[in-house]
Short mmCIF file of C-alpha atoms in Angstrom, two decimals:
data_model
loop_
_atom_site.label_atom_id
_atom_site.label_comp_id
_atom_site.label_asym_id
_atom_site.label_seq_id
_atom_site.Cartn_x
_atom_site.Cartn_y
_atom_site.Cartn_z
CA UNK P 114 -67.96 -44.96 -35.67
CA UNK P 115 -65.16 -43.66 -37.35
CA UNK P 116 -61.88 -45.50 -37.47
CA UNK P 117 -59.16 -43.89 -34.76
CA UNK P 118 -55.96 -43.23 -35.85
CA UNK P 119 -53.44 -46.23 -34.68
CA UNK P 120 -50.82 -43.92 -34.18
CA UNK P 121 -49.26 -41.12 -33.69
CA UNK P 122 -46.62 -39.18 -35.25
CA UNK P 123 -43.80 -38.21 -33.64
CA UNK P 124 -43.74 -33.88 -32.97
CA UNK P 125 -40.93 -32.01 -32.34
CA UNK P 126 -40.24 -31.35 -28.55
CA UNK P 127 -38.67 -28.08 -28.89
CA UNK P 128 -41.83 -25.75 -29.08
CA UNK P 129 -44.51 -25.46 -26.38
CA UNK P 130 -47.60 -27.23 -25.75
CA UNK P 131 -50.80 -25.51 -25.33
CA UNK P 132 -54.24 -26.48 -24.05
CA UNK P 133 -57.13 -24.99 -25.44
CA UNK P 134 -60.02 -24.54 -22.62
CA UNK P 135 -63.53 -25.77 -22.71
CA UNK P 136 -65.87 -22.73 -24.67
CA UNK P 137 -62.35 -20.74 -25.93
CA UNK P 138 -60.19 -20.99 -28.88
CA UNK P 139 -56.54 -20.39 -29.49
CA UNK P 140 -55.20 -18.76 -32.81
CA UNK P 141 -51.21 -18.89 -33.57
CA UNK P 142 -49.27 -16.75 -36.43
CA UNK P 143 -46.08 -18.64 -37.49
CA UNK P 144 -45.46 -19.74 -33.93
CA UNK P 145 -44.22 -23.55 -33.58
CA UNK P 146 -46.37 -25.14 -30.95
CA UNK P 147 -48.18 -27.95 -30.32
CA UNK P 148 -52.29 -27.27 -29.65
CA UNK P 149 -54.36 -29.46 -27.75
CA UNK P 150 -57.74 -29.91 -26.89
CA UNK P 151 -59.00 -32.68 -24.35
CA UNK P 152 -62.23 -33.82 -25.93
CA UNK P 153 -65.67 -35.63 -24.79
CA UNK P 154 -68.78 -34.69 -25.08
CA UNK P 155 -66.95 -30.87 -26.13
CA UNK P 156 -66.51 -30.89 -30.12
CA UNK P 157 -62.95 -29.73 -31.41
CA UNK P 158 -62.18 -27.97 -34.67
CA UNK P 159 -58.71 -27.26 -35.82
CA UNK P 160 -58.48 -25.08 -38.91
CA UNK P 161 -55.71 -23.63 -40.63
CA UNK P 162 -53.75 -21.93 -43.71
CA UNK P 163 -50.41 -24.02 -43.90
CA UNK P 164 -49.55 -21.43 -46.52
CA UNK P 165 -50.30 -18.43 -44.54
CA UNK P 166 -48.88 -20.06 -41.12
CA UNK P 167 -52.05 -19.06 -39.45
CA UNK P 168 -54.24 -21.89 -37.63
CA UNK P 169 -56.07 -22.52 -34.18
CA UNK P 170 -58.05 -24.74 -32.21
CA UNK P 171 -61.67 -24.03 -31.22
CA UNK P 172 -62.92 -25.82 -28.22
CA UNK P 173 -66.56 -25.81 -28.32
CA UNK P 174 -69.16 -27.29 -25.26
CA UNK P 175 -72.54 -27.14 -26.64
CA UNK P 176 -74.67 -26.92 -29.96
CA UNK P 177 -76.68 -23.34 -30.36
CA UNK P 178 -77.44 -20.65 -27.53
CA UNK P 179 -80.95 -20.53 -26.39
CA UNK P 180 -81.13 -17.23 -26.28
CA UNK P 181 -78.53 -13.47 -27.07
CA UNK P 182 -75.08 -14.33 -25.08
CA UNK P 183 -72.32 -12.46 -24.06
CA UNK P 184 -69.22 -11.74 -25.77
CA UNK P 185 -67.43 -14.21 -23.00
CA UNK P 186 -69.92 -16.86 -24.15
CA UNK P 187 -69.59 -16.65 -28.19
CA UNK P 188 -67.29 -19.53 -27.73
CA UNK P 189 -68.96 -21.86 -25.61
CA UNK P 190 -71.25 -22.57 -29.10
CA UNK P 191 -70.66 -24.06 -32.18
CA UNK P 192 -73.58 -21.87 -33.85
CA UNK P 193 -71.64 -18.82 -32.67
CA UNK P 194 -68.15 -19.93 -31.55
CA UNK P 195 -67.13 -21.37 -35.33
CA UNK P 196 -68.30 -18.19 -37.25
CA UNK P 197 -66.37 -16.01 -35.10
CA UNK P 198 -63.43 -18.61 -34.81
CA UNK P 199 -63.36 -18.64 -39.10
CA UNK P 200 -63.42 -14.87 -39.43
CA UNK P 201 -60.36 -14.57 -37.01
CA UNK P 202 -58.42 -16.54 -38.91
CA UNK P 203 -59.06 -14.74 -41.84
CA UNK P 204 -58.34 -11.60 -40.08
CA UNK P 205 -55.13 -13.14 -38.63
CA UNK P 206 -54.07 -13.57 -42.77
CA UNK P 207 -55.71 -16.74 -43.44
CA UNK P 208 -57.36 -17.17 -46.95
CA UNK P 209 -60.39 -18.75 -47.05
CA UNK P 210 -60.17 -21.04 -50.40
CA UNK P 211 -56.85 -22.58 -48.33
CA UNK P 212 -58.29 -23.34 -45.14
CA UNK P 213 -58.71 -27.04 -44.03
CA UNK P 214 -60.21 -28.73 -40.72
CA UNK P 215 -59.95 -31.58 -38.26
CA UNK P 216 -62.94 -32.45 -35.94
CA UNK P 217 -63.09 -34.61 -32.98
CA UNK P 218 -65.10 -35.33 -29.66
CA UNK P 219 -68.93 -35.44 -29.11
CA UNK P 220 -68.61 -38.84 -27.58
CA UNK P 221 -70.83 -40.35 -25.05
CA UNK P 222 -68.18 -41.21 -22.75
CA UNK P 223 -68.81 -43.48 -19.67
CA UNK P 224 -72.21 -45.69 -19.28
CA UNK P 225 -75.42 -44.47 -21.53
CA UNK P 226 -78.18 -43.27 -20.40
CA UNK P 227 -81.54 -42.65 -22.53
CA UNK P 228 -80.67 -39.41 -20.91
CA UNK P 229 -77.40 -39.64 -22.74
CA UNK P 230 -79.41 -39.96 -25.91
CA UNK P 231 -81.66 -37.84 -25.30
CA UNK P 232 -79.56 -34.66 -24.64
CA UNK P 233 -77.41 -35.86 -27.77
CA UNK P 234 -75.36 -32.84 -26.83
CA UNK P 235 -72.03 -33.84 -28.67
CA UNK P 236 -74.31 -35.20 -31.73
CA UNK P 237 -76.02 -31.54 -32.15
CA UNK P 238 -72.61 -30.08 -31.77
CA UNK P 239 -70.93 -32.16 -34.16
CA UNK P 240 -74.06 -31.65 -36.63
CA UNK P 241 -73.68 -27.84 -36.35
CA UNK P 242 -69.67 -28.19 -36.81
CA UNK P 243 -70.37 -29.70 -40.00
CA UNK P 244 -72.93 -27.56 -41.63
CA UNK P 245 -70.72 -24.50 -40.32
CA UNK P 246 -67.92 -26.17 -42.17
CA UNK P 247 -69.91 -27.16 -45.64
CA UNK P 248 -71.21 -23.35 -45.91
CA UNK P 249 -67.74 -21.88 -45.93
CA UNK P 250 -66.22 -24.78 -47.95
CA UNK P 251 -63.78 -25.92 -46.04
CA UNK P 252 -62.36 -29.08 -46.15
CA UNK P 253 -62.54 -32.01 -43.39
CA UNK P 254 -59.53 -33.36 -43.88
CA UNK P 255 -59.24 -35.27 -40.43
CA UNK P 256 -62.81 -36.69 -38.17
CA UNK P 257 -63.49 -38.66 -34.96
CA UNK P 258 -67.02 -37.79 -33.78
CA UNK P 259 -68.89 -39.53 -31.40
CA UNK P 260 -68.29 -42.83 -30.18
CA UNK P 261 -67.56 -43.97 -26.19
CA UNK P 262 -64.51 -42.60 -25.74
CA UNK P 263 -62.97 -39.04 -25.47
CA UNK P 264 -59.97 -37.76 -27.82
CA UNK P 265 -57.56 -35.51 -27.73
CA UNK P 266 -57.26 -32.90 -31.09
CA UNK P 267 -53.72 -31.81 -31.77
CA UNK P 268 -52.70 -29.49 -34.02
CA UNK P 269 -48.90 -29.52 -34.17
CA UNK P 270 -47.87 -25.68 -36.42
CA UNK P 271 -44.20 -26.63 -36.61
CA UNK P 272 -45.13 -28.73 -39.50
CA UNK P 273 -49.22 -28.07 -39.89
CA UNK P 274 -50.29 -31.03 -38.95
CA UNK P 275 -54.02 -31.93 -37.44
CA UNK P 276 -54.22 -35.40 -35.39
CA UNK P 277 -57.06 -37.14 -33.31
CA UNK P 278 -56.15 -39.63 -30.69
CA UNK P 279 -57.90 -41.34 -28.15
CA UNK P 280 -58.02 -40.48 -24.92
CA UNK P 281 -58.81 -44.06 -23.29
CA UNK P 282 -57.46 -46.59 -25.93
CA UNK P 283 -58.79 -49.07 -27.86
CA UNK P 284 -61.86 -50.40 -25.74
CA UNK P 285 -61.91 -53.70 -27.36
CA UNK P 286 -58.51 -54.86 -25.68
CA UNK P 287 -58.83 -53.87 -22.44
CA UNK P 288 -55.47 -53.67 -20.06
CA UNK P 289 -55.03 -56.79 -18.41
CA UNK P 290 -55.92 -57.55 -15.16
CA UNK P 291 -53.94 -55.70 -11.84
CA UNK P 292 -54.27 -57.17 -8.51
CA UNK P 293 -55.02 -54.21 -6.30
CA UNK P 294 -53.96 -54.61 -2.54
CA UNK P 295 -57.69 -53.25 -0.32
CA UNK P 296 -56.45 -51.30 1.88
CA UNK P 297 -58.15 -52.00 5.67
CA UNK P 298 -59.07 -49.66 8.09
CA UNK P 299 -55.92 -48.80 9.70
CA UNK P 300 -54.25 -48.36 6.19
CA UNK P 301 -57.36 -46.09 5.51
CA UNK P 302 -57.00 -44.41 8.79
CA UNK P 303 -53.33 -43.86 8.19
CA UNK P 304 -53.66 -42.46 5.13
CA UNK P 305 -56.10 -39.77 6.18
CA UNK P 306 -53.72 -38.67 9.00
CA UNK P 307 -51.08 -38.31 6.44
CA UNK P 308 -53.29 -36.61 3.72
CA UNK P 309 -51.71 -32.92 3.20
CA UNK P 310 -53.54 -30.44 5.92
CA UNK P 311 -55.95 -28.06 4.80
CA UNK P 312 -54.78 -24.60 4.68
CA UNK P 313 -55.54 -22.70 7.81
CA UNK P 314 -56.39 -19.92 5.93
CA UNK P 315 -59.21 -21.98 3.61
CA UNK P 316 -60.63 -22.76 6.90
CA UNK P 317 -61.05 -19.29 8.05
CA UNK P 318 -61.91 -18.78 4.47
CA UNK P 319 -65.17 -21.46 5.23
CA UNK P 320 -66.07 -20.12 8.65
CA UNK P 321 -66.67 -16.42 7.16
CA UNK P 322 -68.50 -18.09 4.27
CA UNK P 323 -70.58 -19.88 7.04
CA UNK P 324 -71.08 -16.77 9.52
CA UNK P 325 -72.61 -14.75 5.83
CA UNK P 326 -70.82 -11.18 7.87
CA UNK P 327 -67.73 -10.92 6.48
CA UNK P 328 -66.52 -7.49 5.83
CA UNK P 329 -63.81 -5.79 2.84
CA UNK P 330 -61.69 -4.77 6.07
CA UNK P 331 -61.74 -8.29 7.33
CA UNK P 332 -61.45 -10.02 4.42
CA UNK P 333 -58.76 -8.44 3.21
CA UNK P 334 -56.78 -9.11 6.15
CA UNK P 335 -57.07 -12.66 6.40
CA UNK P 336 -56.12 -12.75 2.58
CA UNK P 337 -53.58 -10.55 2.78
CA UNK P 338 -51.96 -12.28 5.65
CA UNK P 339 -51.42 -15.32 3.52
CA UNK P 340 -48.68 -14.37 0.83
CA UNK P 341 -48.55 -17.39 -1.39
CA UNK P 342 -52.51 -16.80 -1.43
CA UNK P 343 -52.22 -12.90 -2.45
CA UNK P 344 -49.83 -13.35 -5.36
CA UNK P 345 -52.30 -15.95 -6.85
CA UNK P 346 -55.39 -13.74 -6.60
CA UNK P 347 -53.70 -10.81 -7.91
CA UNK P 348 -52.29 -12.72 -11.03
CA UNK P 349 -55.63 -13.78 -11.25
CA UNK P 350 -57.15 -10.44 -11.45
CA UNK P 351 -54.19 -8.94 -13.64
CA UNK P 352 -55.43 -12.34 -15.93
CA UNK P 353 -56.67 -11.64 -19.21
CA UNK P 354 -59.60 -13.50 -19.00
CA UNK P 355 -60.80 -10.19 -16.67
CA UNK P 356 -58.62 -7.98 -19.24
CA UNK P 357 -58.26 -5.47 -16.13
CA UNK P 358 -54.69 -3.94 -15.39
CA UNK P 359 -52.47 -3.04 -12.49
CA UNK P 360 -54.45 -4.43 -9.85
CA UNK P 361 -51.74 -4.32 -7.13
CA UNK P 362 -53.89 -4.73 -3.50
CA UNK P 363 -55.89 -7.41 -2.25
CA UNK P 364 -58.75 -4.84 -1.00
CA UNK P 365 -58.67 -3.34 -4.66
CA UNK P 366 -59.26 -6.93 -6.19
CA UNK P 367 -62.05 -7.19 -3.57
CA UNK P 368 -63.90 -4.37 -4.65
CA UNK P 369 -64.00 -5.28 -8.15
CA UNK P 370 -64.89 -8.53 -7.79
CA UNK P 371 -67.09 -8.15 -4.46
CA UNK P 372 -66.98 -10.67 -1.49
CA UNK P 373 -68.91 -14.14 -2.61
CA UNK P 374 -66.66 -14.01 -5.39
CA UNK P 375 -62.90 -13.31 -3.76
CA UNK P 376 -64.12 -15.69 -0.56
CA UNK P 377 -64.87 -18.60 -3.23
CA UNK P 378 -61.60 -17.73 -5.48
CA UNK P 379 -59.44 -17.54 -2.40
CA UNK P 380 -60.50 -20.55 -0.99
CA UNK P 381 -60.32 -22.32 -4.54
CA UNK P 382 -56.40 -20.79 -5.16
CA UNK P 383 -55.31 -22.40 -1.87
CA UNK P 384 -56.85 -25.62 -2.21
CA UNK P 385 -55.15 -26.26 -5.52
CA UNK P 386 -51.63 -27.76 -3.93
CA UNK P 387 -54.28 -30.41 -1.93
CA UNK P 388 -55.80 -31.21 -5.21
CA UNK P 389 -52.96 -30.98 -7.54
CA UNK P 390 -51.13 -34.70 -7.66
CA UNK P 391 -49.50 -36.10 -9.99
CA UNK P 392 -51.57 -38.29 -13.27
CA UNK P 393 -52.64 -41.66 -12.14
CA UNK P 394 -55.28 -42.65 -10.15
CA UNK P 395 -58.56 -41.12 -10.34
CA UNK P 396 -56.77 -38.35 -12.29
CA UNK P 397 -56.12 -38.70 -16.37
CA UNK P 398 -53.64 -35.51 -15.79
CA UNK P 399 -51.98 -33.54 -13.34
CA UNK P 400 -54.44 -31.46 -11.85
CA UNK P 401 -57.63 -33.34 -12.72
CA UNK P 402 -59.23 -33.21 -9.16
CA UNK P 403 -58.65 -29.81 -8.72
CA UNK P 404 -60.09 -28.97 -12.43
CA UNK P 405 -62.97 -30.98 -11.92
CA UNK P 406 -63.65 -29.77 -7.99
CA UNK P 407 -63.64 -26.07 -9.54
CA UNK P 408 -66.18 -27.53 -12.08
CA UNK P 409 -68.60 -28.87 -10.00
CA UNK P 410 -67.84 -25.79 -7.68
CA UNK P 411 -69.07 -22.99 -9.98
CA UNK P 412 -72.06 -25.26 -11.27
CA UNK P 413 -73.23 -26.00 -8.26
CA UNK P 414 -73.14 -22.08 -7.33
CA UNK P 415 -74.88 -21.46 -10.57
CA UNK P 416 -77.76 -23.86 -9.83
CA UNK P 417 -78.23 -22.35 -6.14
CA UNK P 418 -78.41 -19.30 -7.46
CA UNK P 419 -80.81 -20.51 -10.13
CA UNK P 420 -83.42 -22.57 -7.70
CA UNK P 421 -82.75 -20.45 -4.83
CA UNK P 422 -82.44 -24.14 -3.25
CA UNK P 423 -79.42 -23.17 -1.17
CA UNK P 424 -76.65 -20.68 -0.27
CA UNK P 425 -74.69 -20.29 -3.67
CA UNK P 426 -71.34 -19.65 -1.18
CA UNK P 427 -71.97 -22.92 0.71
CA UNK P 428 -73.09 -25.01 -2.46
CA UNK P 429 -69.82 -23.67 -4.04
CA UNK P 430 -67.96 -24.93 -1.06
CA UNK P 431 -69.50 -27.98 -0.79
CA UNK P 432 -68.57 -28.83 -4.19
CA UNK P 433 -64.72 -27.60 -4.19
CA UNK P 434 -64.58 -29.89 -1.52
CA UNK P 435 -66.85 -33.11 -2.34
CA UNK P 436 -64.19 -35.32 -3.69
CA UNK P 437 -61.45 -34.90 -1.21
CA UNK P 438 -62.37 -38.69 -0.15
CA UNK P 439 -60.20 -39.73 -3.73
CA UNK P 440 -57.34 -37.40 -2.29
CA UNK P 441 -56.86 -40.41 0.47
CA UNK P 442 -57.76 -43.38 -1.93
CA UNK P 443 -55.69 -42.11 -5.11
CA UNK P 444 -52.66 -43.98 -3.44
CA UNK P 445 -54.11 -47.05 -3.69
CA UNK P 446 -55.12 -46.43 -7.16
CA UNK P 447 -51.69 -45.01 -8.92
CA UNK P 448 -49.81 -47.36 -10.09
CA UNK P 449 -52.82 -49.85 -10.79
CA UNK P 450 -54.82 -46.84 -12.74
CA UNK P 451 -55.50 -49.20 -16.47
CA UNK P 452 -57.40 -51.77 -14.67
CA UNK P 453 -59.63 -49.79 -12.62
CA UNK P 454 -60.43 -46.94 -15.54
CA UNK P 455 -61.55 -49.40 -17.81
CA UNK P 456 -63.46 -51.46 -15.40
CA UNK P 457 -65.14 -48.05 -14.40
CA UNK P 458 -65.94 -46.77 -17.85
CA UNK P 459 -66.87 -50.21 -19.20
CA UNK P 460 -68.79 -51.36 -16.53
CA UNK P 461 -72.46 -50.83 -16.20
CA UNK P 462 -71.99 -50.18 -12.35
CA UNK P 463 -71.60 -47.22 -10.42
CA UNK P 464 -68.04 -45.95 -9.08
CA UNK P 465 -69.07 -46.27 -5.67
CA UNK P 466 -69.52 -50.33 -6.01
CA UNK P 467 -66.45 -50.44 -7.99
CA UNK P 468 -64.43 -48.36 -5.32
CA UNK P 469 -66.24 -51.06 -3.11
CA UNK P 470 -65.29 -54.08 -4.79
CA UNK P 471 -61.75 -53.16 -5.68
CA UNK P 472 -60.74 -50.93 -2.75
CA UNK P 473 -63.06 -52.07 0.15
CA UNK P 474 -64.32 -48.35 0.78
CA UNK P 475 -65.32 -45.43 -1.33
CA UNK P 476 -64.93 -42.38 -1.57
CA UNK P 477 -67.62 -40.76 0.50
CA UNK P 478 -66.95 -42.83 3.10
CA UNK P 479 -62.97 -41.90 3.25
CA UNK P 480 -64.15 -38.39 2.37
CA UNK P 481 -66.58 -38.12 5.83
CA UNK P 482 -63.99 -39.08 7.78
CA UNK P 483 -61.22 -36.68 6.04
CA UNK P 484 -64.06 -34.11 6.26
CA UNK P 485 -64.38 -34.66 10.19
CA UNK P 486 -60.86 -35.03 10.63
CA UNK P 487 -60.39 -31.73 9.38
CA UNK P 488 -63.15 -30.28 11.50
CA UNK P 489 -65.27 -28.79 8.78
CA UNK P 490 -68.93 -27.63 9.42
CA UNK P 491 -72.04 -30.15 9.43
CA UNK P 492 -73.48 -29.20 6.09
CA UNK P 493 -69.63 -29.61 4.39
CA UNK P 494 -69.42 -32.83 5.54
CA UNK P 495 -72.76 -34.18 4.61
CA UNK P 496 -71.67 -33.11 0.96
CA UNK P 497 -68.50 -34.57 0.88
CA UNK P 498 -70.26 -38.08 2.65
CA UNK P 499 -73.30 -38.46 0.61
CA UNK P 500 -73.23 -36.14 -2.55
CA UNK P 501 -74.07 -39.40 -4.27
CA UNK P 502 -77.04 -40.18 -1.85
CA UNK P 503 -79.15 -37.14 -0.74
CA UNK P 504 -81.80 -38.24 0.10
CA UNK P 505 -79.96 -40.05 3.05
CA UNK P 506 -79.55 -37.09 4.98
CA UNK P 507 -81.48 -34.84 7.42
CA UNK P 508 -84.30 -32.83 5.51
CA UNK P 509 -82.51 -29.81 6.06
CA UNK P 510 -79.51 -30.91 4.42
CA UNK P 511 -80.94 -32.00 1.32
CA UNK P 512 -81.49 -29.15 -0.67
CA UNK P 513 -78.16 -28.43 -0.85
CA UNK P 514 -76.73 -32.05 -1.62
CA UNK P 515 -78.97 -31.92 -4.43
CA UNK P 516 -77.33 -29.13 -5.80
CA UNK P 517 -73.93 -30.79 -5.31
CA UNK P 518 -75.19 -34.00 -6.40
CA UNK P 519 -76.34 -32.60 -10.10
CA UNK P 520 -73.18 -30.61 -10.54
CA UNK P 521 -71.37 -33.55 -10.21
CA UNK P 522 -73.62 -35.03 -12.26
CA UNK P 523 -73.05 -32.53 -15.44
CA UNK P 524 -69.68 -31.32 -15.00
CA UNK P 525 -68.33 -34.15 -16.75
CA UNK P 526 -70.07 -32.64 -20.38
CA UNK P 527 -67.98 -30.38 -20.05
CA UNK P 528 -64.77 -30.70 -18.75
CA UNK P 529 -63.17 -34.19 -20.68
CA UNK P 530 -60.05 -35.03 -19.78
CA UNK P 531 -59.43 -34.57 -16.30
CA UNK P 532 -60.23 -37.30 -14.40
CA UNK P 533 -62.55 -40.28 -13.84
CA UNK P 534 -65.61 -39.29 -14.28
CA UNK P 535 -69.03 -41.03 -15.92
CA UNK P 536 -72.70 -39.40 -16.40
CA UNK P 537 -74.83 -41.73 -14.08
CA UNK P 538 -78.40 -41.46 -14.96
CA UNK P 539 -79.28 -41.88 -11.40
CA UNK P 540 -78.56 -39.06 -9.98
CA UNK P 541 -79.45 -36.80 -12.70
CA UNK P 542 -83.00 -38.31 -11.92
CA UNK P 543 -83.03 -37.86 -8.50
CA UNK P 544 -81.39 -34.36 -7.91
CA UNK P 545 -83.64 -32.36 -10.81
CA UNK P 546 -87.59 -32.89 -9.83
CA UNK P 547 -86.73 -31.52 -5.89
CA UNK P 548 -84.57 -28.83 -7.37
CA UNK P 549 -87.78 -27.59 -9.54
CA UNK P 550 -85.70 -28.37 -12.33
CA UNK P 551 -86.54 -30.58 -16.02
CA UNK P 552 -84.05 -31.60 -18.89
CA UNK P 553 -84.58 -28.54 -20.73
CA UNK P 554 -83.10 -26.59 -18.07
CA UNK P 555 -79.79 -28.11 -18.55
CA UNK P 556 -78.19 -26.90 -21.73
CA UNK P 557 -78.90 -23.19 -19.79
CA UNK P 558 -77.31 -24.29 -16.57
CA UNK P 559 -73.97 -25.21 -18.49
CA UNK P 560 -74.17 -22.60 -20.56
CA UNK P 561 -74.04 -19.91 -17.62
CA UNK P 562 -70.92 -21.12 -16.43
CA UNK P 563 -67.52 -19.45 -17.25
CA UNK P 564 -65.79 -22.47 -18.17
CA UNK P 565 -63.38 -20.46 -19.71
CA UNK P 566 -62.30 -18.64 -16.52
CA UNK P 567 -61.29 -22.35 -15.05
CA UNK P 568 -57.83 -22.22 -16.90
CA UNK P 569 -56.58 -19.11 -15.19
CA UNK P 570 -57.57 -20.12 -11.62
#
């Protein structure tokens, strides 16, 4: 494995920092700012013209298309994403012959699998990177492929400068040991009771997703009615990921983007202030629980849709809402967040038994009874109980924890650096023979996702 970087150097504070999204790229012009790209399996390239003052960061997810993609997709490949990414830069005043790179991620992060291995996604990414790079002759002058661990790329144009850092440390001096309080049931109870309501208006939001007869008039109103909710759907749709303009009513956004879609972005928009807590705990960032619910939220509504397995609607809100369990038990966790990541990434055991042997609960369990407490439908709180064990619920239920269960299961290719997450073998098994599904269909599945809408939402 290639040696890490020990340190750091130290960048100027007074220009911006920027993240660059899963399957995008971001290309400055004699700006100072900092780029960054939060790297796992996902393969970074920073390339740049110090003497021009042009440079970017392109984020890719996966090796080669399988097939013609979209112009919103170019970028979620290497075999297409770099091409594009090099001839930008060019455009943008670059010259070729002066161009130099940096290249990080395609780790295996978390416990391998012989799926893992198998799938080799980072490897083929990385592979493709390279070759990409050798045609137009441009130089590597920075790599940190592969490996355990994830990494964050920075590419600082103040003073053209690519670095590599890891995102986890050095895992051969693990932090030392915490003692972490367990929490018993009347702490856990207690700290449900306290956990931030959820928005009246998401649980309308779930009942009309439920009833499957919602109406433009009707939905509208309930949206409209909430005004924090509005202005976030309407920035959304002014966005340039949608590159539309001047959408100024709620009932125009929900003709152009049609019912499913506004029902499952409204209720995502107001969940975000439940989700969004500060980094520690299960999350590496601020945010990361919210990032990774909307993950496993619009994978999960691309398999349904896919297998025809289960409602894509429901499966989508059965996913936003899966994790809320670590909501309650991320305040035993801040605070004591060193021991417990590397005990869950080194270990060979699953989070649940960790969760169980550290906090004396899990997740799922805390999650149920959030889940009840709020009053949510049957099917909602099966997913957010046993999305790690579907088979242990009612026949008719299972379908649609599969779904759940292998979104949560791939998200994390995909989306590094927001919270504590690791690709368990298990349930990958489990959840893709009932779904009708194989390996092979995997690389598609991610692929159909807009990753790249996730950073305006």
């Amino acid at each position: 494995m290639p040696q890490r970087h020990s340190s750091s150097p130290v960048f100027p504070r007074n220009h911006p920092e920027e993240y660059v999204v899963a399957g995008d790229r971001v290309i400055v012009q004699g700006q100072p700012r900092k780029l960054i790209a939060l790297l796992g399996t996902c393969v970074g390239v920073a390339c740049y013209d110090q003497q021009a003052g042009v440079g970017g960061i392109l984020h890719c997810l996966l090796p080669a298309p399988q097939s013609p993609v979209p112009d919103w997709q170019i970028f979620h490949f290497a075999e297409t994403g770099l091409p594009v990414f090099i001839a930008q830069l060019i455009e943008a005043g670059a010259r070729p012959d002066r161009l130099q790179a940096a290249v990080a991620g395609g780790a295996l992060t978390g416990p391998v699998s012989q799926h893992d291995l198998a799938l080799d996604i980072g490897g083929r990414t990385s592979d493709i990177v390279f070759r990409l790079l050798r045609e137009n002759s441009i130089p590597i002058q920075g790599e940190d492929t592969g490996g355990y661990f994830g990494a964050r790329l920075i590419l600082d144009t103040s003073i053209w400068q690519a670095n590599i850092e890891p995102v986890f440390g050095d895992a051969q001096h693990p932090p030392a040991t915490e003692t972490i309080a367990f929490p018993n049931a009347d702490e856990i109870e207690f700290a449900i009771r306290r956990t931030r309501a959820i928005p009246q208006v998401a649980l309308k939001i779930i009942r009309l997703i439920h009833a499957g007869d919602s109406c433009l008039d009707e939905l509208a109103l309930e949206v409209s009615q909430d005004q924090v909710l509005s202005a976030k759907i309407l920035k959304f749709c002014n966005s340039s990921f949608f590159g539309w303009r001047d959408i100024a009513s709620i009932h125009r956004a929900l003709v152009l983007l049609g019912e499913n879609n506004i029902l499952e972005m409204a209720l995502s928009l107001c969940l975000d202030t439940l989700f969004m807590q500060e980094a520690g705990g299960y999350a590496l960032r601020r945010g990361g629980l919210f990032r990774h619910a909307v993950s496993v939220a619009h994978l999960a509504k691309t398999i349904a849709q896919k297998t025809g397995r289960a409602h894509p609607s429901i499966a989508y809100t059965a996913a936003l809402l899966h994790d809320i369990g670590k909501i309650v038990l991320d305040t035993h966790l801040s605070g004591k967040a060193p021991h417990f990541y590397f005990e869950a990434l080194r270990s060979g055991g699953s989070l649940l038994a960790l969760e169980r042997e550290i906090l004396g609960v899990d997740h799922q369990e805390v999650g149920r009874q959030l889940a009840e407490y709020w009053d949510l439908p049957t099917d909602i709180v099966a997913a957010v109980g046993s999305h790690h064990a579907p088979e242990a619920v009612a026949p008719e239920l299972r379908f649609l924890l599969h779904v759940v269960a292998l979104a949560n299961t791939l998200a994390p290719l995909v989306e590094p650096g927001g919270g504590l997450r690791n690709l368990d073998p298990v349930p990958l098994e489990k959840s893709l023979h009932p779904l009708g599904l194989g390996r092979h269909d995997i690389e598609p599945l991610l692929a159909e996702v807009p990753w790249n809408q996730l950073a305006h939402i």
